[in-house]
Amino acid sequence: MRKNKDELRPEKVDGIELLDNPLPTWWVALFNFSMIFGLGYFGWFHILNKPGLKEDLVQDRKTHEQLMAAREQVALSPDDIVARLQEPKLIQEGKGLYAAHCSPCHGQQGEGTVGPNLTDKFWIHGGTPEMVLASVSDGIPAMGMVAWGPIIGQQKVEAVTAFVLSLQGTNPPNGKAPQGDEY
Ligand code: HEC
C-alpha cells in the first residue's frame, strides 16, 4: 500500500496522468481464485482425465435408453404377454431354468413337493398367465417362494413362466393334491 492514497505516477501517457493505487482487494481475490480454479480444472480434466460433461451425457443417455427399453417391455399389453408366453423358443429356454431353479420345490415335472403342483388347474395365487407371471416374478416370500424377478431378471422369469404354463394338464405321476381355486 502506498502511503498517499491518490498519489500520481511520475510519468504521463499521451498526456494522461495516472494514479498509482493498488488494485481493489476483491479484484485481486477474484483473480487469484480464477488462477487456482483454472489450475485445478486443468489438472482434473486434462491430466487426470476425470469424466466430464460429455461422459455424463453419454451415461445419462444410456440410462435413459435402458429405462425406455424396460418401459416398453412393461407396456406390453396383456394379450401380447399371453402370446409371448406361448412362444416355443421361450418355453424351451424356460425348461432349463425350471430344472435349475424350481424343480427342488415344485418337482422335476411340476408335480409339486414343498411347493404346489404346477400342472393342474388349481392355483393359490391365480392361474391366468399374468397372475402366474406375477407369482414367479414377485414370489410369495411369506411362504418360502422366492421373488425370482430380481434374481434371474424379467426375461428369464418370462421364459420359466412360459414353461410352467406349458405344463398345464400334463398330469405327472405322484402329483400333489390340488391347492387353491380352479382356473
Ligand atoms: C424354496 C422352494 C421353492 C422354489 C425354489 C420355488 N418355489 Fe414356487 N412356490 C414355493 C411355495 C412353497 C409356493 C406356495 C406358496 C403358497 O402356498 O402361498 C410356491 C408357489 C409358486 C407359484 C404359485 C402357485 C399357485 O398355486 O398360485 C408359482 C407359479 C411358482 N411357485 C413358480 C415357481 C417357479 C417358476 C420357480 C423357479 C423359478 C419356483 N416356483 C421356485 C416354493 C418354491
mmCIF file of C-alpha atoms and ligand atoms in Angstrom:
data_model
loop_
_atom_site.group_PDB
_atom_site.id
_atom_site.type_symbol
_atom_site.label_atom_id
_atom_site.label_comp_id
_atom_site.label_asym_id
_atom_site.label_seq_id
_atom_site.Cartn_x
_atom_site.Cartn_y
_atom_site.Cartn_z
ATOM 1 C CA MET A 1 0.000 0.000 0.000
ATOM 2 C CA ARG A 2 1.183 3.457 -0.867
ATOM 3 C CA LYS A 3 1.215 5.965 1.868
ATOM 4 C CA ASN A 4 -0.719 8.610 -0.025
ATOM 5 C CA LYS A 5 -3.832 7.117 -1.470
ATOM 6 C CA ASP A 6 -4.262 9.146 -4.611
ATOM 7 C CA GLU A 7 -0.617 9.689 -5.479
ATOM 8 C CA LEU A 8 0.156 10.271 -9.172
ATOM 9 C CA ARG A 9 2.704 8.251 -11.095
ATOM 10 C CA PRO A 10 5.687 10.280 -12.259
ATOM 11 C CA GLU A 11 5.109 9.582 -15.972
ATOM 12 C CA LYS A 12 2.258 10.625 -18.260
ATOM 13 C CA VAL A 13 0.952 8.542 -21.142
ATOM 14 C CA ASP A 14 -0.121 10.634 -24.097
ATOM 15 C CA GLY A 15 -0.619 13.452 -21.684
ATOM 16 C CA ILE A 16 -2.821 11.399 -19.396
ATOM 17 C CA GLU A 17 -1.904 11.308 -15.738
ATOM 18 C CA LEU A 18 -2.120 8.016 -13.889
ATOM 19 C CA LEU A 19 -2.954 7.282 -10.287
ATOM 20 C CA ASP A 20 -0.744 4.767 -8.514
ATOM 21 C CA ASN A 21 -3.379 2.985 -6.425
ATOM 22 C CA PRO A 22 -3.211 -0.773 -5.869
ATOM 23 C CA LEU A 23 -5.895 -2.977 -7.415
ATOM 24 C CA PRO A 24 -9.006 -3.427 -5.267
ATOM 25 C CA THR A 25 -8.796 -6.382 -2.903
ATOM 26 C CA TRP A 26 -11.948 -8.023 -4.307
ATOM 27 C CA TRP A 27 -10.451 -7.891 -7.793
ATOM 28 C CA VAL A 28 -7.182 -9.499 -6.684
ATOM 29 C CA ALA A 29 -9.078 -12.153 -4.743
ATOM 30 C CA LEU A 30 -11.187 -12.982 -7.789
ATOM 31 C CA PHE A 31 -8.092 -13.116 -9.949
ATOM 32 C CA ASN A 32 -6.288 -15.479 -7.572
ATOM 33 C CA PHE A 33 -9.359 -17.653 -7.273
ATOM 34 C CA SER A 34 -9.607 -17.911 -11.069
ATOM 35 C CA MET A 35 -5.958 -18.904 -11.305
ATOM 36 C CA ILE A 36 -6.313 -21.634 -8.712
ATOM 37 C CA PHE A 37 -9.604 -22.841 -10.195
ATOM 38 C CA GLY A 38 -8.036 -22.906 -13.647
ATOM 39 C CA LEU A 39 -5.100 -24.991 -12.444
ATOM 40 C CA GLY A 40 -7.474 -27.390 -10.685
ATOM 41 C CA TYR A 41 -9.643 -27.642 -13.780
ATOM 42 C CA PHE A 42 -6.656 -28.331 -15.993
ATOM 43 C CA GLY A 43 -5.322 -30.996 -13.629
ATOM 44 C CA TRP A 44 -8.698 -32.688 -13.115
ATOM 45 C CA PHE A 45 -9.836 -32.902 -16.727
ATOM 46 C CA HIS A 46 -6.626 -32.796 -18.780
ATOM 47 C CA ILE A 47 -4.043 -34.558 -16.619
ATOM 48 C CA LEU A 48 -6.145 -36.960 -14.511
ATOM 49 C CA ASN A 49 -8.688 -37.276 -17.362
ATOM 50 C CA LYS A 50 -11.645 -37.424 -14.998
ATOM 51 C CA PRO A 51 -15.039 -37.850 -16.679
ATOM 52 C CA GLY A 52 -16.572 -34.594 -17.771
ATOM 53 C CA LEU A 53 -19.900 -33.363 -19.061
ATOM 54 C CA LYS A 54 -19.625 -35.375 -22.255
ATOM 55 C CA GLU A 55 -19.243 -38.686 -20.408
ATOM 56 C CA ASP A 56 -22.065 -37.649 -18.093
ATOM 57 C CA LEU A 57 -24.252 -37.069 -21.104
ATOM 58 C CA VAL A 58 -23.334 -40.404 -22.666
ATOM 59 C CA GLN A 59 -24.059 -42.170 -19.371
ATOM 60 C CA ASP A 60 -27.348 -40.330 -18.934
ATOM 61 C CA ARG A 61 -28.404 -41.252 -22.419
ATOM 62 C CA LYS A 62 -27.553 -44.905 -21.806
ATOM 63 C CA THR A 63 -29.580 -44.948 -18.591
ATOM 64 C CA HIS A 64 -32.444 -43.286 -20.388
ATOM 65 C CA GLU A 65 -32.374 -45.829 -23.209
ATOM 66 C CA GLN A 66 -32.358 -48.712 -20.749
ATOM 67 C CA LEU A 67 -35.280 -47.147 -18.953
ATOM 68 C CA MET A 68 -37.232 -46.735 -22.162
ATOM 69 C CA ALA A 69 -36.471 -50.330 -23.180
ATOM 70 C CA ALA A 70 -37.651 -51.552 -19.796
ATOM 71 C CA ARG A 71 -40.766 -49.431 -20.040
ATOM 72 C CA GLU A 72 -41.532 -50.823 -23.476
ATOM 73 C CA GLN A 73 -41.429 -54.332 -22.030
ATOM 74 C CA VAL A 74 -43.790 -53.376 -19.245
ATOM 75 C CA ALA A 75 -46.055 -51.676 -21.755
ATOM 76 C CA LEU A 76 -46.757 -54.988 -23.486
ATOM 77 C CA SER A 77 -50.491 -55.416 -23.419
ATOM 78 C CA PRO A 78 -51.918 -58.472 -21.618
ATOM 79 C CA ASP A 79 -52.628 -60.083 -24.995
ATOM 80 C CA ASP A 80 -49.024 -59.584 -26.050
ATOM 81 C CA ILE A 81 -47.841 -61.210 -22.848
ATOM 82 C CA VAL A 82 -50.112 -64.201 -23.282
ATOM 83 C CA ALA A 83 -48.927 -64.610 -26.870
ATOM 84 C CA ARG A 84 -45.311 -64.261 -25.826
ATOM 85 C CA LEU A 85 -45.674 -66.874 -23.092
ATOM 86 C CA GLN A 86 -46.706 -69.390 -25.757
ATOM 87 C CA GLU A 87 -43.600 -68.996 -27.903
ATOM 88 C CA PRO A 88 -41.948 -72.420 -28.248
ATOM 89 C CA LYS A 89 -38.484 -70.887 -28.102
ATOM 90 C CA LEU A 90 -39.277 -69.205 -24.790
ATOM 91 C CA ILE A 91 -40.748 -72.421 -23.382
ATOM 92 C CA GLN A 92 -37.626 -74.307 -24.418
ATOM 93 C CA GLU A 93 -35.434 -71.735 -22.701
ATOM 94 C CA GLY A 94 -37.598 -71.969 -19.583
ATOM 95 C CA LYS A 95 -37.200 -75.721 -19.361
ATOM 96 C CA GLY A 96 -33.545 -75.480 -18.349
ATOM 97 C CA LEU A 97 -34.269 -72.654 -15.938
ATOM 98 C CA TYR A 98 -37.048 -74.672 -14.342
ATOM 99 C CA ALA A 99 -34.802 -77.693 -13.826
ATOM 100 C CA ALA A 100 -32.132 -75.498 -12.268
ATOM 101 C CA HIS A 101 -34.219 -73.246 -10.041
ATOM 102 C CA CYS A 102 -37.690 -74.624 -9.482
ATOM 103 C CA SER A 103 -37.655 -78.425 -9.545
ATOM 104 C CA PRO A 104 -36.360 -78.802 -5.961
ATOM 105 C CA CYS A 105 -39.612 -77.353 -4.624
ATOM 106 C CA HIS A 106 -42.093 -77.980 -7.418
ATOM 107 C CA GLY A 107 -40.865 -81.376 -8.649
ATOM 108 C CA GLN A 108 -38.989 -82.281 -11.822
ATOM 109 C CA GLN A 109 -42.221 -82.409 -13.808
ATOM 110 C CA GLY A 110 -44.084 -79.757 -11.853
ATOM 111 C CA GLU A 111 -45.913 -82.377 -9.783
ATOM 112 C CA GLY A 112 -45.196 -80.459 -6.573
ATOM 113 C CA THR A 113 -43.173 -81.301 -3.452
ATOM 114 C CA VAL A 114 -42.630 -78.472 -0.976
ATOM 115 C CA GLY A 115 -44.303 -76.111 -3.407
ATOM 116 C CA PRO A 116 -47.668 -76.706 -5.031
ATOM 117 C CA ASN A 117 -48.428 -78.778 -8.097
ATOM 118 C CA LEU A 118 -47.988 -76.541 -11.153
ATOM 119 C CA THR A 119 -49.569 -78.895 -13.689
ATOM 120 C CA ASP A 120 -53.185 -78.804 -12.522
ATOM 121 C CA LYS A 121 -55.839 -76.164 -12.999
ATOM 122 C CA PHE A 122 -55.745 -75.123 -9.354
ATOM 123 C CA TRP A 123 -53.818 -72.070 -8.292
ATOM 124 C CA ILE A 124 -53.398 -70.480 -4.875
ATOM 125 C CA HIS A 125 -52.309 -67.123 -6.283
ATOM 126 C CA GLY A 126 -54.198 -67.029 -9.539
ATOM 127 C CA GLY A 127 -53.952 -69.042 -12.736
ATOM 128 C CA THR A 128 -54.140 -66.525 -15.570
ATOM 129 C CA PRO A 129 -50.815 -66.137 -17.390
ATOM 130 C CA GLU A 130 -50.329 -62.663 -15.900
ATOM 131 C CA MET A 131 -51.024 -63.932 -12.398
ATOM 132 C CA VAL A 132 -48.611 -66.841 -12.728
ATOM 133 C CA LEU A 133 -46.044 -64.451 -14.137
ATOM 134 C CA ALA A 134 -46.551 -62.215 -11.113
ATOM 135 C CA SER A 135 -46.231 -65.186 -8.695
ATOM 136 C CA VAL A 136 -42.895 -66.117 -10.246
ATOM 137 C CA SER A 137 -41.610 -62.565 -10.540
ATOM 138 C CA ASP A 138 -42.677 -61.273 -7.119
ATOM 139 C CA GLY A 139 -42.697 -64.584 -5.240
ATOM 140 C CA ILE A 140 -44.674 -65.340 -2.115
ATOM 141 C CA PRO A 141 -41.958 -64.535 0.402
ATOM 142 C CA ALA A 142 -44.028 -65.425 3.460
ATOM 143 C CA MET A 143 -44.470 -68.988 2.143
ATOM 144 C CA GLY A 144 -40.863 -69.589 1.074
ATOM 145 C CA MET A 145 -41.452 -68.897 -2.609
ATOM 146 C CA VAL A 146 -38.645 -66.649 -3.761
ATOM 147 C CA ALA A 147 -39.204 -63.484 -5.812
ATOM 148 C CA TRP A 148 -37.359 -64.553 -8.953
ATOM 149 C CA GLY A 149 -37.584 -61.233 -10.779
ATOM 150 C CA PRO A 150 -34.634 -59.600 -9.038
ATOM 151 C CA ILE A 151 -32.625 -62.831 -9.137
ATOM 152 C CA ILE A 152 -32.864 -64.080 -12.711
ATOM 153 C CA GLY A 153 -34.303 -60.989 -14.411
ATOM 154 C CA GLN A 154 -37.538 -60.275 -16.245
ATOM 155 C CA GLN A 155 -36.638 -62.099 -19.436
ATOM 156 C CA LYS A 156 -35.834 -65.376 -17.664
ATOM 157 C CA VAL A 157 -38.889 -65.025 -15.449
ATOM 158 C CA GLU A 158 -40.984 -64.908 -18.615
ATOM 159 C CA ALA A 159 -39.182 -67.946 -20.010
ATOM 160 C CA VAL A 160 -39.650 -70.066 -16.907
ATOM 161 C CA THR A 161 -43.280 -68.933 -16.604
ATOM 162 C CA ALA A 162 -43.856 -69.943 -20.214
ATOM 163 C CA PHE A 163 -42.500 -73.383 -19.355
ATOM 164 C CA VAL A 164 -44.661 -73.654 -16.218
ATOM 165 C CA LEU A 165 -47.764 -72.755 -18.251
ATOM 166 C CA SER A 166 -46.823 -75.383 -20.827
ATOM 167 C CA LEU A 167 -47.081 -77.998 -18.056
ATOM 168 C CA GLN A 168 -50.834 -77.432 -17.748
ATOM 169 C CA GLY A 169 -52.713 -80.717 -17.899
ATOM 170 C CA THR A 170 -49.605 -82.924 -18.199
ATOM 171 C CA ASN A 171 -50.756 -84.857 -15.126
ATOM 172 C CA PRO A 172 -47.388 -86.292 -13.998
ATOM 173 C CA PRO A 173 -47.230 -89.298 -11.637
ATOM 174 C CA ASN A 174 -47.239 -88.586 -7.870
ATOM 175 C CA GLY A 175 -48.920 -85.259 -8.461
ATOM 176 C CA LYS A 176 -49.536 -83.287 -5.302
ATOM 177 C CA ALA A 177 -53.194 -82.761 -4.437
ATOM 178 C CA PRO A 178 -54.703 -79.582 -5.915
ATOM 179 C CA GLN A 179 -54.473 -76.422 -3.845
ATOM 180 C CA GLY A 180 -56.296 -73.155 -4.329
ATOM 181 C CA ASP A 181 -59.005 -72.287 -6.808
ATOM 182 C CA GLU A 182 -59.742 -73.741 -10.208
ATOM 183 C CA TYR A 183 -58.957 -71.572 -13.253
HETATM 184 C C1 HEC B 1 -37.692 -72.935 -1.917
HETATM 185 C C2 HEC B 1 -38.764 -73.613 -2.575
HETATM 186 C C3 HEC B 1 -39.293 -73.023 -3.883
HETATM 187 C C4 HEC B 1 -38.593 -72.768 -5.035
HETATM 188 C C5 HEC B 1 -37.122 -72.979 -5.298
HETATM 189 C C6 HEC B 1 -39.567 -72.284 -5.982
HETATM 190 N N1 HEC B 1 -40.798 -72.222 -5.430
HETATM 191 FE FE1 HEC B 1 -42.516 -71.667 -6.349
HETATM 192 N N2 HEC B 1 -43.513 -71.891 -4.616
HETATM 193 C C7 HEC B 1 -42.998 -72.419 -3.437
HETATM 194 C C8 HEC B 1 -44.030 -72.473 -2.447
HETATM 195 C C9 HEC B 1 -43.877 -73.002 -1.025
HETATM 196 C C10 HEC B 1 -45.200 -71.969 -3.049
HETATM 197 C C11 HEC B 1 -46.580 -71.865 -2.454
HETATM 198 C C12 HEC B 1 -46.805 -70.560 -1.755
HETATM 199 C C13 HEC B 1 -48.112 -70.542 -1.045
HETATM 200 O O1 HEC B 1 -48.536 -71.602 -0.545
HETATM 201 O O2 HEC B 1 -48.694 -69.463 -0.992
HETATM 202 C C14 HEC B 1 -44.835 -71.625 -4.407
HETATM 203 C C15 HEC B 1 -45.711 -71.083 -5.341
HETATM 204 C C16 HEC B 1 -45.425 -70.910 -6.667
HETATM 205 C C17 HEC B 1 -46.381 -70.467 -7.656
HETATM 206 C C18 HEC B 1 -47.817 -70.105 -7.384
HETATM 207 C C19 HEC B 1 -48.620 -71.355 -7.381
HETATM 208 C C20 HEC B 1 -50.078 -71.141 -7.119
HETATM 209 O O3 HEC B 1 -50.743 -72.122 -6.854
HETATM 210 O O4 HEC B 1 -50.531 -69.981 -7.187
HETATM 211 C C21 HEC B 1 -45.750 -70.483 -8.862
HETATM 212 C C22 HEC B 1 -46.329 -70.127 -10.183
HETATM 213 C C23 HEC B 1 -44.390 -70.902 -8.597
HETATM 214 N N3 HEC B 1 -44.230 -71.150 -7.264
HETATM 215 C C24 HEC B 1 -43.422 -70.996 -9.585
HETATM 216 C C25 HEC B 1 -42.084 -71.221 -9.300
HETATM 217 C C26 HEC B 1 -41.048 -71.134 -10.284
HETATM 218 C C27 HEC B 1 -41.262 -70.860 -11.763
HETATM 219 C C28 HEC B 1 -39.877 -71.363 -9.641
HETATM 220 C C29 HEC B 1 -38.496 -71.346 -10.217
HETATM 221 C C30 HEC B 1 -38.078 -70.150 -10.895
HETATM 222 C C31 HEC B 1 -40.179 -71.613 -8.247
HETATM 223 N N4 HEC B 1 -41.535 -71.503 -8.088
HETATM 224 C C32 HEC B 1 -39.255 -71.913 -7.302
HETATM 225 C C33 HEC B 1 -41.698 -72.808 -3.241
HETATM 226 C C34 HEC B 1 -40.665 -72.674 -4.143
#
